[in-house]
Coordinates of C-alpha atoms and ligand atoms in Angstrom, one line a residue:
M1 CA -21.3 23.1 31.8
A2 CA -24.3 25.4 32.1
N3 CA -26.7 24.5 34.9
P4 CA -27.9 21.1 33.8
I5 CA -31.5 21.6 34.9
E6 CA -31.8 24.9 33.0
L7 CA -30.2 23.2 30.0
I8 CA -32.7 20.3 30.0
D9 CA -35.6 22.6 30.6
S10 CA -34.5 24.7 27.6
I11 CA -34.9 21.7 25.2
G12 CA -38.2 21.5 23.3
V13 CA -39.6 19.8 20.2
D14 CA -38.4 22.7 18.1
S15 CA -34.8 22.0 19.2
F16 CA -34.4 19.3 16.5
K17 CA -33.9 19.5 12.8
D18 CA -36.2 16.5 12.1
D19 CA -38.2 13.7 13.6
T20 CA -35.2 11.3 13.5
E21 CA -33.2 13.7 15.7
R22 CA -36.2 14.2 18.0
Y23 CA -36.7 10.5 18.4
A24 CA -33.0 10.0 19.2
A25 CA -33.2 12.7 21.8
K26 CA -36.2 11.1 23.4
E27 CA -34.3 7.8 23.6
A28 CA -31.4 9.8 25.2
A29 CA -33.8 11.3 27.7
R30 CA -34.9 7.8 28.6
R31 CA -31.3 6.8 29.2
L32 CA -30.9 10.0 31.3
L33 CA -33.8 9.0 33.4
A34 CA -32.5 5.5 33.8
R35 CA -29.2 6.9 35.0
I36 CA -30.6 9.5 37.5
E37 CA -33.8 7.9 38.8
T38 CA -33.4 5.8 42.0
P39 CA -34.7 2.2 41.8
F40 CA -37.5 3.3 44.0
E41 CA -38.5 6.2 41.8
R42 CA -38.5 3.9 38.8
I43 CA -40.8 1.3 40.3
W44 CA -43.0 4.0 41.8
A45 CA -43.6 5.5 38.4
L46 CA -44.4 2.0 36.9
A47 CA -46.6 0.5 39.5
F48 CA -48.1 3.5 41.3
E49 CA -48.1 6.7 39.2
N50 CA -49.1 5.1 35.8
P51 CA -52.2 3.1 36.8
V52 CA -54.0 6.1 38.3
L53 CA -52.7 8.3 35.4
I54 CA -54.3 6.0 32.9
A55 CA -57.5 6.0 35.0
G56 CA -57.5 9.8 34.9
L57 CA -57.0 9.9 31.1
Q58 CA -60.0 7.5 30.7
L59 CA -62.1 9.3 33.2
C60 CA -61.8 12.6 31.4
Q61 CA -62.5 10.7 28.1
D62 CA -65.7 9.1 29.6
L63 CA -66.9 12.5 30.9
G64 CA -66.4 14.1 27.5
I65 CA -63.8 16.7 28.8
W66 CA -61.0 16.0 26.3
A67 CA -63.2 16.5 23.2
K68 CA -64.7 19.8 24.5
W69 CA -61.3 21.1 25.7
T70 CA -59.7 20.3 22.3
A71 CA -62.5 22.1 20.4
A72 CA -62.3 25.1 22.7
A73 CA -58.5 25.3 22.4
G74 CA -58.9 25.2 18.6
E75 CA -60.8 28.5 18.8
G76 CA -57.9 30.4 20.2
D77 CA -55.9 31.2 23.3
E78 CA -58.9 31.9 25.5
G79 CA -60.2 28.4 25.1
K80 CA -56.9 26.8 26.1
T81 CA -56.7 27.8 29.8
Q82 CA -59.6 26.3 31.7
T83 CA -60.6 26.4 35.4
L84 CA -62.1 23.5 37.4
E85 CA -65.4 25.2 37.1
T86 CA -65.4 25.4 33.3
L87 CA -64.1 21.8 33.1
L88 CA -67.0 20.7 35.3
G89 CA -69.2 22.4 32.8
F90 CA -67.7 20.3 30.0
C91 CA -68.8 17.1 31.7
N92 CA -71.6 15.1 30.2
T93 CA -72.8 14.1 33.7
T94 CA -72.6 15.3 37.3
V95 CA -69.2 14.8 39.0
E96 CA -68.2 15.7 42.5
P97 CA -65.8 18.7 41.9
N98 CA -63.1 17.4 44.3
L99 CA -63.1 14.0 42.6
L100 CA -62.3 15.6 39.2
Y101 CA -59.8 18.0 40.9
R102 CA -57.8 15.1 42.3
F103 CA -57.2 13.5 38.9
L104 CA -56.5 16.9 37.2
N105 CA -53.9 17.6 39.9
H106 CA -52.2 14.2 39.3
M107 CA -52.2 14.8 35.5
A108 CA -50.6 18.2 36.0
A109 CA -48.0 16.7 38.3
L110 CA -47.1 14.3 35.5
N111 CA -47.2 16.9 32.7
V112 CA -50.3 15.7 30.9
L113 CA -51.7 19.1 31.8
E114 CA -49.9 22.3 32.6
E115 CA -50.8 24.0 35.9
V116 CA -51.0 27.7 35.4
G117 CA -52.6 28.7 38.7
P118 CA -54.8 27.4 41.5
N119 CA -57.6 25.2 39.9
T120 CA -56.4 26.3 36.4
W121 CA -54.8 24.3 33.7
K122 CA -53.6 24.5 30.1
P123 CA -53.7 21.5 27.7
T124 CA -50.6 19.8 26.3
P125 CA -50.1 18.0 23.0
L126 CA -51.1 14.7 24.7
S127 CA -54.3 16.0 26.2
L128 CA -55.3 17.8 23.0
A129 CA -54.7 14.5 21.0
M130 CA -57.0 12.7 23.5
G131 CA -59.8 14.9 22.3
D132 CA -59.1 15.4 18.6
G133 CA -61.1 12.4 17.3
V134 CA -58.7 11.7 14.5
S135 CA -55.4 10.6 15.9
Y136 CA -56.9 7.5 17.8
I137 CA -54.7 8.4 20.8
D138 CA -57.7 7.9 23.1
Q139 CA -58.2 4.4 21.6
G140 CA -54.6 3.6 22.7
V141 CA -55.6 4.2 26.3
R142 CA -58.9 2.3 25.9
C143 CA -57.0 -0.6 24.2
G144 CA -54.6 -0.8 27.2
L145 CA -57.5 -0.9 29.6
D146 CA -59.5 -3.5 27.5
H147 CA -56.6 -5.8 26.7
T148 CA -52.9 -5.3 27.5
I149 CA -53.2 -4.1 31.1
P150 CA -55.4 -6.9 32.4
C151 CA -53.4 -9.4 30.5
G152 CA -50.1 -7.9 31.8
V153 CA -51.5 -8.3 35.4
N154 CA -52.0 -12.0 34.8
L155 CA -48.9 -12.8 32.7
A156 CA -46.3 -13.7 35.3
K157 CA -48.7 -15.9 37.2
F158 CA -49.9 -17.6 34.0
L159 CA -46.3 -18.4 32.9
K160 CA -45.5 -19.8 36.4
E161 CA -48.6 -22.0 36.4
N162 CA -47.6 -23.3 33.0
G163 CA -44.1 -24.3 34.0
Y164 CA -42.4 -21.4 32.3
R165 CA -43.0 -22.7 28.7
E166 CA -43.2 -20.3 25.8
P167 CA -46.9 -19.9 25.0
L168 CA -46.9 -21.1 21.3
D169 CA -50.0 -23.3 21.2
K170 CA -53.2 -21.2 21.4
D171 CA -55.4 -24.3 21.9
K172 CA -53.3 -25.7 24.8
F173 CA -52.6 -22.6 27.0
E174 CA -53.1 -18.9 26.4
N175 CA -53.0 -16.0 28.7
Y176 CA -55.9 -14.1 27.0
R177 CA -58.2 -17.1 26.9
E178 CA -57.5 -17.8 30.6
L179 CA -58.7 -14.3 31.4
F180 CA -61.4 -13.6 28.8
G181 CA -62.7 -17.2 28.0
D182 CA -62.0 -16.6 24.3
D183 CA -59.0 -15.9 22.1
F184 CA -58.2 -12.2 21.3
F185 CA -59.8 -12.0 17.8
G186 CA -62.8 -14.1 18.8
F187 CA -63.4 -11.8 21.8
C188 CA -63.0 -8.7 19.6
Q189 CA -65.6 -10.0 17.1
K190 CA -68.2 -10.4 19.9
N191 CA -67.4 -7.2 21.8
P192 CA -67.6 -4.1 19.7
G193 CA -66.0 -1.8 22.3
A194 CA -62.9 -4.0 22.8
G195 CA -62.7 -4.7 19.0
G196 CA -63.0 -1.1 18.2
S197 CA -60.3 0.0 20.6
F198 CA -57.9 -2.6 19.1
I199 CA -58.5 -1.4 15.5
G200 CA -58.2 2.2 16.8
L201 CA -54.9 1.4 18.3
M202 CA -53.8 -0.3 15.1
T203 CA -54.6 2.8 13.2
A204 CA -52.6 5.0 15.6
L205 CA -49.7 2.6 15.5
R206 CA -49.8 2.5 11.7
N207 CA -49.6 6.3 11.7
H208 CA -46.7 6.2 14.1
K209 CA -44.7 3.6 12.1
M210 CA -43.0 4.2 8.8
V211 CA -45.2 3.8 5.8
W212 CA -44.3 0.6 3.9
T213 CA -44.0 2.3 0.6
E214 CA -41.1 4.3 2.0
V215 CA -39.3 1.1 2.8
Y216 CA -40.0 -0.8 -0.4
D217 CA -39.9 0.4 -4.0
T218 CA -43.4 -0.2 -5.2
R219 CA -42.3 0.0 -8.9
R220 CA -41.2 -3.6 -8.3
L221 CA -44.9 -4.4 -8.2
L222 CA -46.3 -2.1 -10.8
D223 CA -43.7 -3.0 -13.4
G224 CA -44.8 -6.3 -14.8
A225 CA -48.3 -6.1 -13.3
D226 CA -51.2 -6.9 -15.6
L227 CA -53.1 -3.7 -15.4
D228 CA -54.5 -3.3 -19.0
I229 CA -58.2 -2.9 -19.1
N230 CA -59.8 -5.7 -21.3
A231 CA -61.4 -4.8 -24.6
D232 CA -64.8 -5.3 -23.0
G233 CA -63.9 -2.8 -20.3
Q234 CA -63.7 -5.5 -17.6
A235 CA -61.5 -5.2 -14.6
P236 CA -58.0 -6.4 -15.1
A237 CA -56.2 -8.9 -12.8
P238 CA -56.2 -8.0 -9.1
L239 CA -53.1 -6.0 -8.1
F240 CA -53.0 -5.9 -4.3
V241 CA -54.7 -7.8 -1.6
D242 CA -54.1 -6.5 2.0
V243 CA -54.9 -9.6 4.1
G244 CA -55.9 -8.7 7.7
G245 CA -55.7 -5.1 6.5
A246 CA -57.9 -3.6 9.2
H247 CA -58.1 0.2 8.5
G248 CA -56.9 -0.2 4.9
L249 CA -54.3 2.6 5.2
D250 CA -51.5 0.5 3.7
T251 CA -53.5 0.0 0.5
Q252 CA -54.4 3.7 0.5
H253 CA -50.7 4.6 0.6
L254 CA -50.0 2.3 -2.4
L255 CA -52.8 4.0 -4.3
A256 CA -51.6 7.5 -3.3
R257 CA -48.2 6.7 -4.8
H258 CA -49.6 5.5 -8.2
L259 CA -52.9 7.4 -8.5
S260 CA -53.0 7.6 -12.2
E261 CA -51.8 4.1 -12.9
I262 CA -54.0 1.9 -10.7
P263 CA -57.5 1.1 -12.2
A264 CA -60.6 0.3 -10.2
N265 CA -61.4 -3.2 -8.9
T266 CA -57.7 -4.1 -8.3
L267 CA -57.2 -3.2 -4.7
F268 CA -58.7 -5.2 -1.8
V269 CA -58.6 -5.0 2.0
E270 CA -59.7 -8.2 3.7
D271 CA -60.5 -8.6 7.4
L272 CA -62.9 -10.3 9.8
P273 CA -66.6 -9.4 9.3
E274 CA -67.0 -7.1 12.3
V275 CA -63.8 -5.2 11.5
V276 CA -65.0 -4.6 8.0
S277 CA -68.6 -3.6 9.0
T278 CA -67.9 -1.7 12.3
H279 CA -64.5 -1.5 13.8
A280 CA -62.5 0.1 10.9
Q281 CA -63.4 3.8 10.8
E282 CA -61.1 5.2 8.1
Q283 CA -62.7 6.4 4.9
L284 CA -60.9 4.8 1.9
D285 CA -60.8 5.8 -1.7
P286 CA -63.8 4.2 -3.5
R287 CA -61.3 2.3 -5.7
I288 CA -60.4 0.1 -2.7
Q289 CA -62.9 -2.6 -1.8
R290 CA -63.3 -4.0 1.7
I291 CA -64.0 -7.7 2.0
A292 CA -65.1 -9.8 5.0
Y293 CA -62.8 -12.8 4.9
D294 CA -61.3 -15.3 7.4
F295 CA -57.7 -16.1 6.4
F296 CA -58.0 -19.6 7.6
T297 CA -60.3 -20.3 4.7
P298 CA -59.4 -20.4 0.9
Q299 CA -58.4 -17.0 -0.5
P300 CA -61.2 -15.7 -2.7
I301 CA -59.1 -13.4 -4.8
I302 CA -57.1 -15.5 -7.2
G303 CA -53.9 -14.6 -9.1
S304 CA -53.2 -11.1 -7.6
R305 CA -49.9 -9.5 -8.3
V306 CA -49.4 -9.0 -4.6
Y307 CA -50.7 -10.5 -1.3
F308 CA -49.7 -8.3 1.6
L309 CA -49.5 -9.1 5.3
H310 CA -48.7 -6.3 7.7
A311 CA -48.3 -7.2 11.3
V312 CA -50.4 -10.4 10.8
P313 CA -48.1 -13.4 11.0
H314 CA -46.6 -12.1 14.3
D315 CA -50.1 -12.6 15.9
W316 CA -49.8 -16.3 15.3
P317 CA -47.5 -19.3 16.3
D318 CA -45.7 -21.0 13.4
A319 CA -48.4 -23.7 12.9
D320 CA -51.1 -21.1 12.4
C321 CA -48.9 -19.1 10.1
L322 CA -48.4 -22.1 7.9
R323 CA -52.2 -22.4 7.6
I324 CA -52.5 -18.7 6.6
F325 CA -49.6 -19.0 4.1
A326 CA -51.1 -22.1 2.6
N327 CA -54.4 -20.3 1.7
I328 CA -52.4 -17.5 0.1
R329 CA -50.1 -19.9 -1.7
T330 CA -52.9 -21.6 -3.4
A331 CA -54.2 -18.3 -4.8
M332 CA -50.8 -17.2 -6.1
R333 CA -50.1 -17.3 -9.8
P334 CA -46.7 -19.0 -10.4
G335 CA -44.0 -16.7 -11.8
Y336 CA -46.3 -13.6 -11.2
S337 CA -47.6 -13.3 -7.7
K338 CA -45.6 -12.1 -4.7
L339 CA -46.3 -12.3 -1.0
L340 CA -45.0 -9.2 0.8
I341 CA -44.7 -9.4 4.6
Y342 CA -44.2 -6.1 6.5
E343 CA -43.0 -7.1 9.9
V344 CA -40.3 -6.8 12.5
V345 CA -37.1 -8.9 11.6
L346 CA -35.5 -9.1 15.0
P347 CA -31.8 -8.3 15.0
A348 CA -29.3 -10.5 16.8
R349 CA -28.6 -7.6 19.1
G350 CA -29.8 -4.1 19.7
A351 CA -33.6 -4.7 19.4
T352 CA -35.4 -1.4 20.1
S353 CA -38.0 -1.1 22.9
L354 CA -40.7 -0.9 20.2
M355 CA -39.6 -4.3 18.9
T356 CA -39.3 -5.9 22.4
T357 CA -42.6 -4.4 23.5
L358 CA -44.4 -5.7 20.5
D359 CA -42.8 -9.1 21.0
L360 CA -44.0 -9.5 24.6
E361 CA -47.4 -7.9 24.1
L362 CA -47.9 -10.5 21.4
M363 CA -47.1 -13.2 24.0
N364 CA -49.4 -11.4 26.5
C365 CA -52.5 -11.2 24.3
V366 CA -52.3 -13.6 21.3
S367 CA -49.5 -16.2 21.9
G368 CA -47.6 -14.5 19.0
L369 CA -44.0 -13.4 18.6
E370 CA -41.6 -11.4 16.5
R371 CA -39.1 -13.4 14.4
T372 CA -35.4 -13.3 13.4
E373 CA -34.3 -13.5 9.8
A374 CA -33.3 -17.2 10.3
H375 CA -36.7 -18.0 11.7
W376 CA -38.5 -16.2 8.8
A377 CA -36.4 -18.2 6.3
R378 CA -37.2 -21.5 8.0
L379 CA -40.9 -20.8 8.3
L380 CA -41.4 -19.4 4.8
G381 CA -39.4 -22.4 3.4
E382 CA -41.8 -24.8 5.2
A383 CA -44.7 -22.9 3.6
G384 CA -43.2 -23.4 0.1
L385 CA -42.2 -19.8 -0.3
K386 CA -38.7 -18.4 -0.9
I387 CA -37.4 -15.0 0.3
V388 CA -36.4 -12.9 -2.7
E389 CA -35.0 -10.0 -0.7
I390 CA -35.6 -8.2 2.7
F391 CA -35.9 -4.5 2.3
R392 CA -34.9 -2.4 5.4
H393 CA -34.8 1.3 6.3
P394 CA -32.7 2.6 9.1
R395 CA -35.6 4.5 10.6
A396 CA -38.3 1.7 10.2
V397 CA -39.1 -0.8 12.9
E398 CA -40.4 -3.2 10.3
S399 CA -38.9 -4.6 7.1
V400 CA -40.5 -5.7 3.9
I401 CA -39.9 -9.4 3.2
E402 CA -40.5 -10.1 -0.5
T403 CA -41.3 -13.7 -1.2
E404 CA -42.4 -15.8 -4.2
L405 CA -43.5 -19.4 -4.7
A406 CA -40.4 -21.6 -4.2
E407 CA -41.5 -23.7 -7.2
A408 CA -42.5 -21.5 -10.1
N409 CA -45.0 -24.1 -11.4
Ligands
SAM501 C1 -52.2 -6.7 14.3 S1 -53.5 -6.4 13.3 C2 -52.8 -5.7 11.8 C3 -53.7 -4.8 11.1 C4 -53.0 -4.1 9.9 N1 -52.5 -5.0 8.9 C5 -51.9 -3.2 10.4 O1 -50.7 -3.5 10.2 O2 -52.2 -2.2 11.0 C6 -54.0 -8.0 12.7 C7 -55.3 -8.0 11.9 O3 -55.6 -9.3 11.5 C8 -57.1 -9.4 11.6 N2 -57.4 -10.9 11.7 C9 -57.3 -11.6 12.8 N3 -57.8 -12.9 12.6 C10 -58.2 -12.9 11.3 C11 -58.8 -13.9 10.4 N4 -59.0 -15.1 10.9 N5 -59.1 -13.5 9.2 C12 -58.8 -12.3 8.7 N6 -58.3 -11.3 9.5 C13 -58.0 -11.6 10.7 C14 -57.4 -8.6 12.7 O4 -58.8 -8.3 12.8 C15 -56.5 -7.4 12.6 O5 -57.1 -6.4 11.8

């Protein structure tokens, strides 16, 4: 075998034929690290390197360095390489030079920057994304600092204090409420920064995951949908209601697939008032209407062909899901409406780290959980809904669960 270090160093993102192969290689690289790191190196990275790396990423964000560096890099090679002096010039306030240097040095040691000489660095795809203003990668860091990291610090202690019971009753005991004095979504409604970072992370996560219209054949919805404009030119029946739709990108993807077929006034994205007015930043096609709505109250859009829940039930224990489903159920037209749920269906074995991370972050922040197929069938059955089919894709972390009213009338 060739020198293994040279071999590993020769591999780059261009070495793979597509993103599936790149992802598989990344997972293989993680297994490689797990094999060759000592236990000490592993915990050192987790508990020591990462907290101050996150702090450095946020510090450069607060100082305005990432945005200016990304803009300069976009103007050509000259803007890419920067010295400590020029980076200090990018800052929106006075910073002691050696303070900034110490963080840049750590980020270079961990490959967030590339050190090209003394006091001189080049950006990487990660540092450029931190400043691009469109990928919401910076909001992922902010969301960690606002929510998941403080909750994670408290979680083991919280579970010990509560006798190692699964947190599945938000009113009785909840990690987030213990720390922040309010539940997650309540806190986000009252704190624009924390609410905005969460919706920003949701947007980045949506862009990372597979688009639902690639997992599910949307012809199943369009065929048989009542889309004919009335004689008096009035809007036809609603087609798609994205409940807890946040950014609205899932609705935008449906529209993009059927641009010429979908008339105005048929697509709706519902979410809490502050999300609709402030936190959601994506510009949507004017055919899509955003509506402020609390899904624990009666559904205002009646008789839609589809009600859609993406990554919503997993935020809630079963009892709360039943209340959400009941409000949708009442609005569904028998024999016509479908409820689609795009969520993780946990496999009996071989859950990926994205699935297990989501599952435990839900416990950490909202007393939520990911569910197995048997759990979904039981819960939906209790709600008066029946599973028609579960649509899966080998590269998708989530599946589309198509449901209908159990009783057609
Ligand atoms: C995990 S996010 C999923 C967002 C989006 N569907 C996606 O997959 O990216 C859950 C969404 O539910 C919304 N939400 C929480 N409580 C709600 C309520 N009572 N009524 C309506 N929306 C709510 C949140 O604001 C958030 O946008």
